[in-house]
Amino acid sequence: MKGPLFYSKILLFGEYGIIKDSKGLSIPYNFYNGALKTKKNLSANAKTSNDCLKHFAAYLETIDSSLVTFDITALQGHIKSGMYFDSSIPQGYGVGSSGALVAAIYDKYAFDKITVLENLTREKLLKLKAIFSVMESFFHGKSSGLDPLNSYLSIPILINSKDNIEATGIPAQQSEGKGAVFLLDSGTVGETAPMVHIFMENMKQEGFRNMLKDQFIKHTDACVDDFLKGDIKSLFHNTKKLSKVVLNHFKPMIPKQFHELWKNGIETNDYYLKLCGSGGGGYILGFTQDIEKAKQALSGYRLEVVYNF
């Protein structure tokens, strides 16, 4: 048995901000994916995944049935037979490993599921997001539900605010373009829960809240608008501002060895870095107007191009 593939995602803009109603833009990233599989003899990794699914199935039974119900009997039977989530999505890297698993389980075991083939009204999108939020909370303690939503639908999602999300189109990539969005491998795994905890603690300070509203959210919203309009000049202008704000106010979320690299990008304009997901490790997201220049400036690091301008 092998289920359909569910892809990783990249939140281009909106990390942390969407908790406080900034705009956000999330796109599928087909380089990584995962699928439910069943085997008799499980490898160590598959065994870990199978054990995790046991706990997850027990958790799904506790979800309010007015929101969503699952075929728990079938799910538990398949887990007993050796089902696991076979995934190439790196965990703790901010590209939605648990989101893809949540999407796969919903797709296979939810009763009365909302499908991709339907006319996806805003109400349906919000209902899916609410279901996925509760499901993914099992992994992170608190989840917006966006990662599984992106993985499940496999289309770009525009977040206007908490209660206003829509499927969107993004400008076509320019395969010959010099400009690029890329992933930079920090070489360490990031844990979501501790990073979100730091953010929530900071939110208790009025100065931090004001900075979030007047700078972080303002620049994030501008970046989303620029990207969707294809206004590259303005996009890089606003991404630089956003990169500065993150360096000044989100230092704990940036691995120490990248503080200098982050600053260099802003000073030289060769590239601008920002958080990919909650930070603390995993991938860092980069924007550059000249990918060759960025590669030279970041030689010694692994870059993966995600999108070409």
Short mmCIF file of C-alpha atoms in Angstrom, two decimals:
data_model
loop_
_atom_site.label_atom_id
_atom_site.label_comp_id
_atom_site.label_asym_id
_atom_site.label_seq_id
_atom_site.Cartn_x
_atom_site.Cartn_y
_atom_site.Cartn_z
CA MET A 1 0.00 0.00 0.00
CA LYS A 2 1.23 3.46 -0.87
CA GLY A 3 -0.78 6.65 -0.45
CA PRO A 4 -0.68 9.83 -2.57
CA LEU A 5 2.25 12.22 -2.17
CA PHE A 6 2.02 15.31 0.01
CA TYR A 7 4.56 18.07 -0.49
CA SER A 8 6.56 20.33 1.79
CA LYS A 9 5.77 24.03 1.92
CA ILE A 10 7.57 27.32 2.30
CA LEU A 11 6.06 30.28 4.09
CA LEU A 12 7.66 33.03 2.00
CA PHE A 13 6.33 35.82 4.22
CA GLY A 14 4.38 35.97 7.45
CA GLU A 15 6.32 33.92 10.02
CA TYR A 16 5.29 35.10 13.51
CA GLY A 17 3.37 38.01 11.97
CA ILE A 18 0.41 35.80 11.03
CA ILE A 19 -0.06 35.03 14.73
CA LYS A 20 -0.90 38.74 15.01
CA ASP A 21 -2.83 39.13 11.76
CA SER A 22 -0.15 40.16 9.30
CA LYS A 23 -0.45 39.01 5.72
CA GLY A 24 1.29 35.81 4.72
CA LEU A 25 2.12 33.87 1.59
CA SER A 26 2.73 30.15 1.62
CA ILE A 27 3.74 28.11 -1.45
CA PRO A 28 4.11 24.35 -2.00
CA TYR A 29 7.70 23.15 -2.41
CA ASN A 30 7.70 19.95 -4.46
CA PHE A 31 11.35 19.10 -3.84
CA TYR A 32 10.36 17.23 -0.65
CA ASN A 33 7.36 14.99 -0.11
CA GLY A 34 5.90 12.21 1.99
CA ALA A 35 3.36 9.39 1.66
CA LEU A 36 1.72 6.79 3.89
CA LYS A 37 3.17 3.33 3.30
CA THR A 38 2.76 -0.11 4.86
CA LYS A 39 5.46 -2.73 5.32
CA LYS A 40 5.82 -5.94 7.30
CA ASN A 41 9.41 -5.39 8.42
CA LEU A 42 9.96 -1.81 9.49
CA SER A 43 13.33 -0.03 9.55
CA ALA A 44 14.23 1.93 12.70
CA ASN A 45 12.95 5.21 11.18
CA ALA A 46 9.73 3.61 9.95
CA LYS A 47 9.22 2.05 13.41
CA THR A 48 9.56 5.52 15.03
CA SER A 49 7.01 6.89 12.57
CA ASN A 50 4.65 3.95 13.22
CA ASP A 51 4.86 4.55 17.00
CA CYS A 52 4.18 8.25 16.47
CA LEU A 53 1.08 7.37 14.39
CA LYS A 54 -0.22 5.22 17.30
CA HIS A 55 -0.14 8.24 19.62
CA PHE A 56 -1.53 10.49 16.91
CA ALA A 57 -4.49 8.12 16.31
CA ALA A 58 -5.29 8.20 20.04
CA TYR A 59 -5.16 12.01 19.95
CA LEU A 60 -7.49 12.19 16.91
CA GLU A 61 -10.16 10.35 18.94
CA THR A 62 -10.24 13.28 21.39
CA ILE A 63 -10.99 15.94 18.73
CA ASP A 64 -14.46 17.52 18.92
CA SER A 65 -16.63 15.42 16.58
CA SER A 66 -18.61 18.46 15.47
CA LEU A 67 -15.41 19.69 13.76
CA VAL A 68 -14.20 16.44 12.15
CA THR A 69 -14.46 12.66 12.62
CA PHE A 70 -12.11 9.93 11.42
CA ASP A 71 -12.32 6.26 10.59
CA ILE A 72 -10.26 5.41 13.67
CA THR A 73 -10.88 1.65 13.34
CA ALA A 74 -9.36 1.57 9.85
CA LEU A 75 -6.51 3.88 10.92
CA GLN A 76 -5.60 1.73 13.95
CA GLY A 77 -5.85 -1.43 11.85
CA HIS A 78 -3.44 -0.03 9.26
CA ILE A 79 -1.02 1.14 11.97
CA LYS A 80 -1.06 -2.41 13.43
CA SER A 81 -0.24 -3.75 9.95
CA GLY A 82 2.91 -1.57 9.84
CA MET A 83 1.79 1.75 8.36
CA TYR A 84 4.25 4.64 8.61
CA PHE A 85 4.85 8.03 6.95
CA ASP A 86 7.66 7.70 4.44
CA SER A 87 9.00 11.22 4.04
CA SER A 88 11.96 13.02 2.49
CA ILE A 89 10.89 16.26 4.25
CA PRO A 90 13.56 17.20 6.80
CA GLN A 91 12.14 17.54 10.32
CA GLY A 92 12.71 20.76 12.24
CA TYR A 93 13.69 22.66 9.07
CA GLY A 94 10.64 24.90 8.72
CA VAL A 95 9.34 23.26 5.53
CA GLY A 96 6.29 21.51 6.96
CA SER A 97 7.16 17.89 7.81
CA SER A 98 4.28 17.48 10.28
CA GLY A 99 1.95 19.41 7.95
CA ALA A 100 2.39 16.83 5.20
CA LEU A 101 1.66 13.98 7.63
CA VAL A 102 -1.49 15.71 8.91
CA ALA A 103 -2.67 16.26 5.30
CA ALA A 104 -2.07 12.59 4.43
CA ILE A 105 -4.04 11.32 7.46
CA TYR A 106 -6.94 13.72 6.81
CA ASP A 107 -7.03 12.74 3.14
CA LYS A 108 -7.22 9.01 3.88
CA TYR A 109 -9.24 8.77 7.10
CA ALA A 110 -11.49 11.82 7.57
CA PHE A 111 -15.23 11.33 7.09
CA ASP A 112 -17.05 13.94 4.92
CA LYS A 113 -13.74 15.46 3.91
CA ILE A 114 -13.48 18.67 1.91
CA THR A 115 -11.68 17.78 -1.30
CA VAL A 116 -9.39 19.75 -3.58
CA LEU A 117 -11.81 19.20 -6.46
CA GLU A 118 -14.61 21.20 -4.84
CA ASN A 119 -15.26 24.88 -5.33
CA LEU A 120 -13.06 26.05 -2.47
CA THR A 121 -15.02 28.89 -0.88
CA ARG A 122 -13.47 30.95 1.91
CA GLU A 123 -15.72 29.09 4.40
CA LYS A 124 -14.35 25.72 3.25
CA LEU A 125 -10.76 26.97 3.42
CA LEU A 126 -11.31 28.31 6.95
CA LYS A 127 -12.96 25.05 8.04
CA LEU A 128 -10.02 23.05 6.66
CA LYS A 129 -7.58 25.41 8.38
CA ALA A 130 -9.46 24.99 11.69
CA ILE A 131 -9.41 21.18 11.37
CA PHE A 132 -5.72 21.14 10.48
CA SER A 133 -4.91 23.56 13.31
CA VAL A 134 -6.38 21.15 15.88
CA MET A 135 -4.77 18.10 14.23
CA GLU A 136 -1.29 19.64 13.99
CA SER A 137 -1.43 20.94 17.57
CA PHE A 138 -0.51 17.37 18.53
CA PHE A 139 2.99 18.06 17.18
CA HIS A 140 3.63 21.70 18.10
CA GLY A 141 1.36 22.61 21.01
CA LYS A 142 -0.11 25.45 18.92
CA SER A 143 -0.56 25.45 15.15
CA SER A 144 -2.12 27.84 12.66
CA GLY A 145 -3.08 24.89 10.43
CA LEU A 146 -1.49 26.56 7.42
CA ASP A 147 1.24 23.99 6.75
CA PRO A 148 -1.17 21.06 6.36
CA LEU A 149 -3.55 23.28 4.35
CA ASN A 150 -0.80 24.08 1.88
CA SER A 151 0.33 20.49 1.69
CA TYR A 152 -3.23 19.18 1.26
CA LEU A 153 -4.25 21.62 -1.48
CA SER A 154 -0.81 21.94 -3.10
CA ILE A 155 -1.55 25.51 -4.22
CA PRO A 156 -0.23 28.87 -2.99
CA ILE A 157 -2.24 30.28 -0.08
CA LEU A 158 -2.61 33.99 0.58
CA ILE A 159 -3.31 34.90 4.20
CA ASN A 160 -4.97 38.31 4.43
CA SER A 161 -5.74 37.89 8.13
CA LYS A 162 -6.66 35.06 10.53
CA ASP A 163 -10.20 34.86 9.18
CA ASN A 164 -9.48 35.72 5.57
CA ILE A 165 -7.46 33.26 3.49
CA GLU A 166 -7.67 32.42 -0.18
CA ALA A 167 -6.04 30.26 -2.81
CA THR A 168 -3.94 32.49 -5.03
CA GLY A 169 -1.77 32.46 -8.13
CA ILE A 170 1.83 33.66 -8.03
CA PRO A 171 3.78 35.20 -10.94
CA ALA A 172 5.32 32.58 -13.24
CA GLN A 173 8.98 31.86 -12.60
CA GLN A 174 11.59 33.25 -14.96
CA SER A 175 13.83 30.25 -15.54
CA GLU A 176 16.56 32.49 -16.99
CA GLY A 177 16.19 35.10 -14.25
CA LYS A 178 19.19 36.09 -12.12
CA GLY A 179 17.04 36.89 -9.10
CA ALA A 180 16.06 34.06 -6.78
CA VAL A 181 14.52 32.92 -3.53
CA PHE A 182 16.73 30.25 -1.98
CA LEU A 183 17.01 28.06 1.09
CA LEU A 184 20.21 28.18 3.13
CA ASP A 185 20.90 25.10 5.26
CA SER A 186 21.87 26.14 8.80
CA GLY A 187 23.08 22.61 9.51
CA THR A 188 21.10 22.40 12.76
CA VAL A 189 17.54 21.38 13.59
CA GLY A 190 15.14 24.02 14.89
CA GLU A 191 12.47 23.30 17.50
CA THR A 192 9.21 25.18 16.91
CA ALA A 193 7.73 25.18 20.44
CA PRO A 194 10.66 26.95 22.26
CA MET A 195 10.87 29.62 19.54
CA VAL A 196 7.14 30.34 19.72
CA HIS A 197 7.49 30.53 23.52
CA ILE A 198 10.22 33.19 23.22
CA PHE A 199 8.02 35.15 20.82
CA MET A 200 5.00 34.97 23.17
CA GLU A 201 7.16 36.13 26.10
CA ASN A 202 8.43 39.09 24.02
CA MET A 203 4.83 39.96 23.13
CA LYS A 204 4.27 40.85 26.80
CA GLN A 205 6.48 43.92 26.28
CA GLU A 206 4.82 46.98 24.82
CA GLY A 207 7.93 48.01 22.86
CA PHE A 208 8.06 44.65 21.11
CA ARG A 209 4.35 44.77 20.29
CA ASN A 210 4.72 48.25 18.79
CA MET A 211 7.74 47.15 16.72
CA LEU A 212 5.76 44.17 15.45
CA LYS A 213 2.86 46.36 14.32
CA ASP A 214 4.78 49.41 13.03
CA GLN A 215 7.72 47.64 11.38
CA PHE A 216 7.54 43.85 11.09
CA ILE A 217 3.91 43.53 9.96
CA LYS A 218 4.10 46.67 7.79
CA HIS A 219 7.14 45.35 5.86
CA THR A 220 5.71 41.80 5.68
CA ASP A 221 2.44 43.05 4.16
CA ALA A 222 4.38 45.17 1.65
CA CYS A 223 6.53 42.16 0.64
CA VAL A 224 3.44 39.99 0.05
CA ASP A 225 1.83 42.68 -2.12
CA ASP A 226 5.06 43.25 -4.09
CA PHE A 227 5.60 39.53 -4.70
CA LEU A 228 2.04 38.96 -5.95
CA LYS A 229 2.22 42.02 -8.22
CA GLY A 230 5.64 40.98 -9.50
CA ASP A 231 7.14 44.35 -8.46
CA ILE A 232 10.67 43.07 -7.96
CA LYS A 233 12.34 46.43 -7.28
CA SER A 234 9.94 47.25 -4.46
CA LEU A 235 10.07 43.64 -3.19
CA PHE A 236 13.83 43.78 -2.61
CA HIS A 237 13.55 47.23 -1.03
CA ASN A 238 11.00 45.89 1.49
CA THR A 239 12.75 42.54 2.01
CA LYS A 240 15.89 44.44 3.05
CA LYS A 241 13.87 46.38 5.64
CA LEU A 242 12.30 43.14 6.89
CA SER A 243 15.70 41.44 7.12
CA LYS A 244 17.00 44.35 9.27
CA VAL A 245 14.00 44.20 11.63
CA VAL A 246 14.46 40.44 12.10
CA LEU A 247 18.19 40.84 12.83
CA ASN A 248 17.48 43.57 15.40
CA HIS A 249 14.46 42.06 17.14
CA PHE A 250 14.42 38.29 16.50
CA LYS A 251 18.05 37.44 17.31
CA PRO A 252 17.24 34.35 19.44
CA MET A 253 15.53 32.81 16.38
CA ILE A 254 18.69 33.22 14.25
CA PRO A 255 21.45 30.66 14.94
CA LYS A 256 24.45 32.59 16.37
CA GLN A 257 26.85 31.64 13.59
CA PHE A 258 24.56 33.38 11.07
CA HIS A 259 24.33 36.81 12.75
CA GLU A 260 27.38 38.11 10.87
CA LEU A 261 26.31 36.54 7.57
CA TRP A 262 22.87 38.15 7.96
CA LYS A 263 24.44 41.58 8.55
CA ASN A 264 26.82 41.17 5.57
CA GLY A 265 23.91 40.56 3.23
CA ILE A 266 22.20 43.78 4.31
CA GLU A 267 25.44 45.80 4.02
CA THR A 268 26.55 44.45 0.62
CA ASN A 269 23.04 44.00 -0.91
CA ASP A 270 24.27 40.65 -2.31
CA TYR A 271 21.41 38.85 -0.56
CA TYR A 272 18.86 39.37 2.23
CA LEU A 273 18.08 36.67 4.77
CA LYS A 274 14.86 36.03 6.67
CA LEU A 275 13.40 33.34 8.87
CA CYS A 276 11.93 30.22 7.28
CA GLY A 277 9.25 29.08 9.70
CA SER A 278 9.96 29.62 13.40
CA GLY A 279 13.76 29.73 13.07
CA GLY A 280 16.21 28.49 15.69
CA GLY A 281 17.85 26.27 13.05
CA GLY A 282 16.64 24.41 9.98
CA TYR A 283 16.50 26.46 6.81
CA ILE A 284 17.00 30.20 6.47
CA LEU A 285 15.23 31.85 3.54
CA GLY A 286 17.28 34.07 1.23
CA PHE A 287 16.38 36.62 -1.44
CA THR A 288 18.86 37.83 -4.03
CA GLN A 289 18.83 39.86 -7.23
CA ASP A 290 21.87 37.94 -8.48
CA ILE A 291 22.06 34.28 -7.50
CA GLU A 292 25.68 33.90 -8.70
CA LYS A 293 26.78 36.78 -6.46
CA ALA A 294 24.89 35.26 -3.52
CA LYS A 295 26.51 31.87 -4.14
CA GLN A 296 29.98 33.46 -4.08
CA ALA A 297 29.21 35.45 -0.92
CA LEU A 298 27.81 32.33 0.75
CA SER A 299 30.37 29.85 -0.58
CA GLY A 300 30.77 27.01 1.88
CA TYR A 301 27.01 26.89 2.50
CA ARG A 302 24.41 24.75 0.79
CA LEU A 303 21.91 26.78 -1.24
CA GLU A 304 18.74 25.40 -2.81
CA VAL A 305 16.95 27.68 -5.28
CA VAL A 306 13.19 27.68 -4.69
CA TYR A 307 11.98 30.33 -7.12
CA ASN A 308 13.55 32.37 -9.94
CA PHE A 309 12.72 35.99 -10.77
#
